[in-house]
Short mmCIF file of C-alpha atoms and ligand atoms in Angstrom, two decimals:
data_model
loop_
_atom_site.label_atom_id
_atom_site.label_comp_id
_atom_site.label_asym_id
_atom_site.label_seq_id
_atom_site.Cartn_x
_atom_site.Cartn_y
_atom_site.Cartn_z
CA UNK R 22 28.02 19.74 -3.22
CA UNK R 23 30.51 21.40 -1.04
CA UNK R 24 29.56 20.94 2.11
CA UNK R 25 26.39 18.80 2.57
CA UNK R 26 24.21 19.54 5.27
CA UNK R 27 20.78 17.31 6.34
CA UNK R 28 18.15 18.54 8.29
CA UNK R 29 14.79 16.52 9.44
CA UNK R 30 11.89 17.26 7.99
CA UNK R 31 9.58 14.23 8.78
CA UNK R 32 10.72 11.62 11.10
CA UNK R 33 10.81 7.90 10.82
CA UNK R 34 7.66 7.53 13.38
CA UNK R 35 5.55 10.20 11.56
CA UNK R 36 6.43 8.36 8.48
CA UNK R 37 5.16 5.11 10.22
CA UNK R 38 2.22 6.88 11.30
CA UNK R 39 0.90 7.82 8.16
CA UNK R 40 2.16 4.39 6.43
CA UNK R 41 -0.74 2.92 8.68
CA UNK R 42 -3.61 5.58 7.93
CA UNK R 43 -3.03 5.40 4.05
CA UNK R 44 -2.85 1.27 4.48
CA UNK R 45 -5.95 1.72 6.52
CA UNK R 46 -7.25 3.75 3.82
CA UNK R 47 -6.59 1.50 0.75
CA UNK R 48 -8.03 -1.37 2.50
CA UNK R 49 -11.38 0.08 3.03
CA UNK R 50 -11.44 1.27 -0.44
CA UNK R 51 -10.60 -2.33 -2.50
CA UNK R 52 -12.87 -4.73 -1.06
CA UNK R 53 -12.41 -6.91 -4.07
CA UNK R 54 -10.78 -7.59 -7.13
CA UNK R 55 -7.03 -8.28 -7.86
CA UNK R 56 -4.56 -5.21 -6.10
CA UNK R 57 -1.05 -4.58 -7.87
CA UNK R 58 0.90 -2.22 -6.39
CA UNK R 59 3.45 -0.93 -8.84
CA UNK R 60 6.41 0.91 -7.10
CA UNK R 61 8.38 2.96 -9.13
CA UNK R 62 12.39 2.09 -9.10
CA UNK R 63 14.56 3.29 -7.10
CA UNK R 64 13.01 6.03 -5.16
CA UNK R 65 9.82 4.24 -3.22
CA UNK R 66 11.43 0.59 -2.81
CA UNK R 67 11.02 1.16 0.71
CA UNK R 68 7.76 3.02 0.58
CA UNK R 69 6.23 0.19 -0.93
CA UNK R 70 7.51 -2.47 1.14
CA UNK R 71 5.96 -0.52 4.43
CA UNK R 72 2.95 0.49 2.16
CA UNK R 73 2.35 -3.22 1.25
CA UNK R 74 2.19 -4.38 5.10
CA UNK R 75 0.12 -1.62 6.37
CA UNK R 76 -2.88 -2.70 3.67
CA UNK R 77 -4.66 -5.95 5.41
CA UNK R 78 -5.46 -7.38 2.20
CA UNK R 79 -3.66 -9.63 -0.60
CA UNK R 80 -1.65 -7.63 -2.82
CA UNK R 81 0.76 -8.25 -5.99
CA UNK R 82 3.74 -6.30 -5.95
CA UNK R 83 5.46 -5.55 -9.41
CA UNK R 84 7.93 -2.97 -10.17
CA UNK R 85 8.66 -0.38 -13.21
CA UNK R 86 12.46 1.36 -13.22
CA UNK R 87 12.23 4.90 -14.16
CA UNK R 88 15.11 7.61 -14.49
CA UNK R 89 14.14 11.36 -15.12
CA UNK R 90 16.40 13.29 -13.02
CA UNK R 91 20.07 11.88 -13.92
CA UNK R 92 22.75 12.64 -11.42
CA UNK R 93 21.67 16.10 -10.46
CA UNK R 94 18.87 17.62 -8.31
CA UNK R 95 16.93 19.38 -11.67
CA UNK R 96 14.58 16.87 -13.49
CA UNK R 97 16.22 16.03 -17.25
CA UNK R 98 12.73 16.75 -18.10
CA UNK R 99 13.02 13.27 -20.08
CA UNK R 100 11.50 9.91 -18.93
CA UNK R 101 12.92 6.65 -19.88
CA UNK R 102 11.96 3.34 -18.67
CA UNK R 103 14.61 1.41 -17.36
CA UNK R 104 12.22 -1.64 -16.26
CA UNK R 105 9.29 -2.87 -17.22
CA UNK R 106 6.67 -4.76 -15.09
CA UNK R 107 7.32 -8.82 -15.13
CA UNK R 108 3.46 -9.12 -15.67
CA UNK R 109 0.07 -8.11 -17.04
CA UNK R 110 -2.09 -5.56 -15.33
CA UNK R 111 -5.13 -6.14 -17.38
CA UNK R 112 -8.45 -6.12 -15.44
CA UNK R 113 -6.85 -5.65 -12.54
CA UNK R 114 -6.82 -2.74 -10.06
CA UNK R 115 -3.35 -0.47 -9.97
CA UNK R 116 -1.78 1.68 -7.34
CA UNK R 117 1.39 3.57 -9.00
CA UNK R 118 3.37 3.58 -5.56
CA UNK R 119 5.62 6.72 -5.62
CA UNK R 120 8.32 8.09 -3.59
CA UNK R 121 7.46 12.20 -4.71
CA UNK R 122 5.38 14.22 -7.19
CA UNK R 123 7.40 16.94 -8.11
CA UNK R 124 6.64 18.21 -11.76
CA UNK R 125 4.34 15.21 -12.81
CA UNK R 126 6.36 14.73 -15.74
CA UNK R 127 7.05 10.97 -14.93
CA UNK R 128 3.59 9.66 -13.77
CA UNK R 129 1.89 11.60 -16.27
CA UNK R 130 3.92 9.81 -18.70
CA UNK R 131 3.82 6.18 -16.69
CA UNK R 132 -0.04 6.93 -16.23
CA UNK R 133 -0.29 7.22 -20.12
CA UNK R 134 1.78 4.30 -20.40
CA UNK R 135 -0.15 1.54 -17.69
CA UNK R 136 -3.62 2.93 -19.42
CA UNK R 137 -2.58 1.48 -22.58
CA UNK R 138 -2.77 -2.10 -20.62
CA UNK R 139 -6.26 -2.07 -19.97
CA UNK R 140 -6.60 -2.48 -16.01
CA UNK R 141 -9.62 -2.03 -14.10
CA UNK R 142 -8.24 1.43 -12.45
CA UNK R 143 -5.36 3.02 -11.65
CA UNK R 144 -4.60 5.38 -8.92
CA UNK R 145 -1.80 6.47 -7.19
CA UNK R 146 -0.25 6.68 -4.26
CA UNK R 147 2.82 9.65 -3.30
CA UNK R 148 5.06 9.20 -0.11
CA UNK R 149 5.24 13.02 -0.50
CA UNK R 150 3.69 15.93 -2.79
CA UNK R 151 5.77 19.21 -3.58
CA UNK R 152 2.81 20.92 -5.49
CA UNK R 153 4.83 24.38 -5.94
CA UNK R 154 6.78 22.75 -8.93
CA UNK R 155 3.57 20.87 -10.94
CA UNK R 156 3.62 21.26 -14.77
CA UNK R 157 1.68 18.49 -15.57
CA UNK R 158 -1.57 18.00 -13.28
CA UNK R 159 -1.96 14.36 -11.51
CA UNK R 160 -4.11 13.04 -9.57
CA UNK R 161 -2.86 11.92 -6.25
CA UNK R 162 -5.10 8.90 -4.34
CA UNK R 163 -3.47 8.62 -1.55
CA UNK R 164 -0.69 11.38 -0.24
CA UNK R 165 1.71 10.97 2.65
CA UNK R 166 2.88 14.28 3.09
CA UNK R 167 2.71 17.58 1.26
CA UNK R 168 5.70 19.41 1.51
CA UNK R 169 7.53 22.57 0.27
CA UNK R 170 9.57 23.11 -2.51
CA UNK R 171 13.12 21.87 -0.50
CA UNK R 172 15.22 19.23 -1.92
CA UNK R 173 14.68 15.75 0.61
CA UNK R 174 16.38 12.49 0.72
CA UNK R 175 16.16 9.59 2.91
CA UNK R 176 13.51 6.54 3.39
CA UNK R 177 14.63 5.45 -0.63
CA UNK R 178 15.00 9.07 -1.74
CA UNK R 179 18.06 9.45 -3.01
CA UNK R 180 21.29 12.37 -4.22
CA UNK R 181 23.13 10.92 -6.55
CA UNK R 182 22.89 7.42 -5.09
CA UNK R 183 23.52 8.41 -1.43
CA UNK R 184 21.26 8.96 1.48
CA UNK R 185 18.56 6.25 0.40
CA UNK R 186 19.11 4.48 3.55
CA UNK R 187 18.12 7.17 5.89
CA UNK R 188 15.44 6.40 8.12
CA UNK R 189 13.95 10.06 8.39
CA UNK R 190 13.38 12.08 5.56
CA UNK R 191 15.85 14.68 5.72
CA UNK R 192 16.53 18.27 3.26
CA UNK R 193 19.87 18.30 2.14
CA UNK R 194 21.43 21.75 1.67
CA UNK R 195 24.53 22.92 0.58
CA UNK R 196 25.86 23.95 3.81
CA UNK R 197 28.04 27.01 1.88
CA UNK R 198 24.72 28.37 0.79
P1 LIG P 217 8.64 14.63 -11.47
O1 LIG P 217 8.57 13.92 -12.77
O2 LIG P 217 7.34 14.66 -10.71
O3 LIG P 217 9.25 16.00 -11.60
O4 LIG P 217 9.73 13.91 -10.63
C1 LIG P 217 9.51 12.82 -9.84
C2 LIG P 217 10.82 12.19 -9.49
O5 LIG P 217 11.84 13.18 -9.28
C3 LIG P 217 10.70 11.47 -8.19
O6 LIG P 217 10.31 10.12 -8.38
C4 LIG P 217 12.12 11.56 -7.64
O7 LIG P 217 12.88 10.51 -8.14
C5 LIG P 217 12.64 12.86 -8.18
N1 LIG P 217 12.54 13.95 -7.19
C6 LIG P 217 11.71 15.01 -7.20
N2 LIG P 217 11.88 15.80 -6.12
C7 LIG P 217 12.86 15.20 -5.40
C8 LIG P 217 13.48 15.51 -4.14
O8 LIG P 217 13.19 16.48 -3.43
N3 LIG P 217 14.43 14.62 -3.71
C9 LIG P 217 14.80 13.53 -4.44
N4 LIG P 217 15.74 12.75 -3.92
N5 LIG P 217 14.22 13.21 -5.62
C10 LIG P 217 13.27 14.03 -6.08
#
């Protein structure tokens, strides 16, 4: 990128905001039964460490690595797992925690993947939801922010390894475009 340019699209208190209503949320709705949250690796590490203090309930936290979108901006359209979760879901209820649903190529896979384990549900929760771009169709549980087809980093999003430490989520443009 020539000449990288970052703009705010959601601040860090609207992001705090919401954290709390979809915590809020998730409480109400699991009265009982074991709670895993699953975040997916690297992109909601910080998503699920707010999302896991804003539910006033005890949750397990476990984590799954994914990579689908190399080095570039454009999904690889491929999926691998990179890490696996240290321990069984079976019986128990699942929230996929995820930074973005762009395509759905990746939870549609990982969704196909944590049914095979038997838990009691599974839903899923997105920081943020570009709908333009689906080619698979997910479900989404619990949605932070539905946004437009614009290429965001910031609050564990990521280009290319930078940015993740932003505290607002911010589009990043090629300033020479
Ligand atoms: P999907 O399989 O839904 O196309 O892609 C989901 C993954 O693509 C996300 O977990 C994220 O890693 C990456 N992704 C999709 N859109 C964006 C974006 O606007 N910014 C960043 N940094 N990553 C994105």
């Amino acid at each position: 990128m020539n000449n990288p340019t970052l703009r705010v699209m959601i601040s860090d208190a609207e992001i705090d905001k919401r954290i709390h209503e979809l915590g809020e949320k998730i409480t109400e709705d699991y009265k009982d039964g074991d709670l895993v949250l699953v975040g997916i690796l690297k992109g909601a590490f910080i998503f699920v460490a707010d999302l896991a203090r804003a539910i006033n309930r005890p949750v397990r936290l476990d984590f799954m690595g994914i990579s689908s979108y190399g080095k570039g901006k454009t999904t690889s359209g491929e999926v691998k797992v990179t890490k696996d979760l240290d321990a069984s879901i079976e019986g128990a209820n699942v929230i996929i925690v995820e930074d973005i649903v762009d395509t759905g190529v990746t939870l549609s896979y990982l969704i196909g993947q944590l049914h095979n384990r038997k838990p009691r549900s599974i839903r899923i929760a997105a920081l943020l939801d570009k709908p333009d771009r689906r080619l698979r169709p997910v479900q989404v549980s619990y949605t932070g922010f539905t946004i437009p087809d614009e290429f965001v980093v910031g609050y564990g999003l990521d280009y290319a390894e930078d940015y993740r430490g932003l505290k607002d989520i911010c589009i990043l443009s090629d300033g020479a475009t």
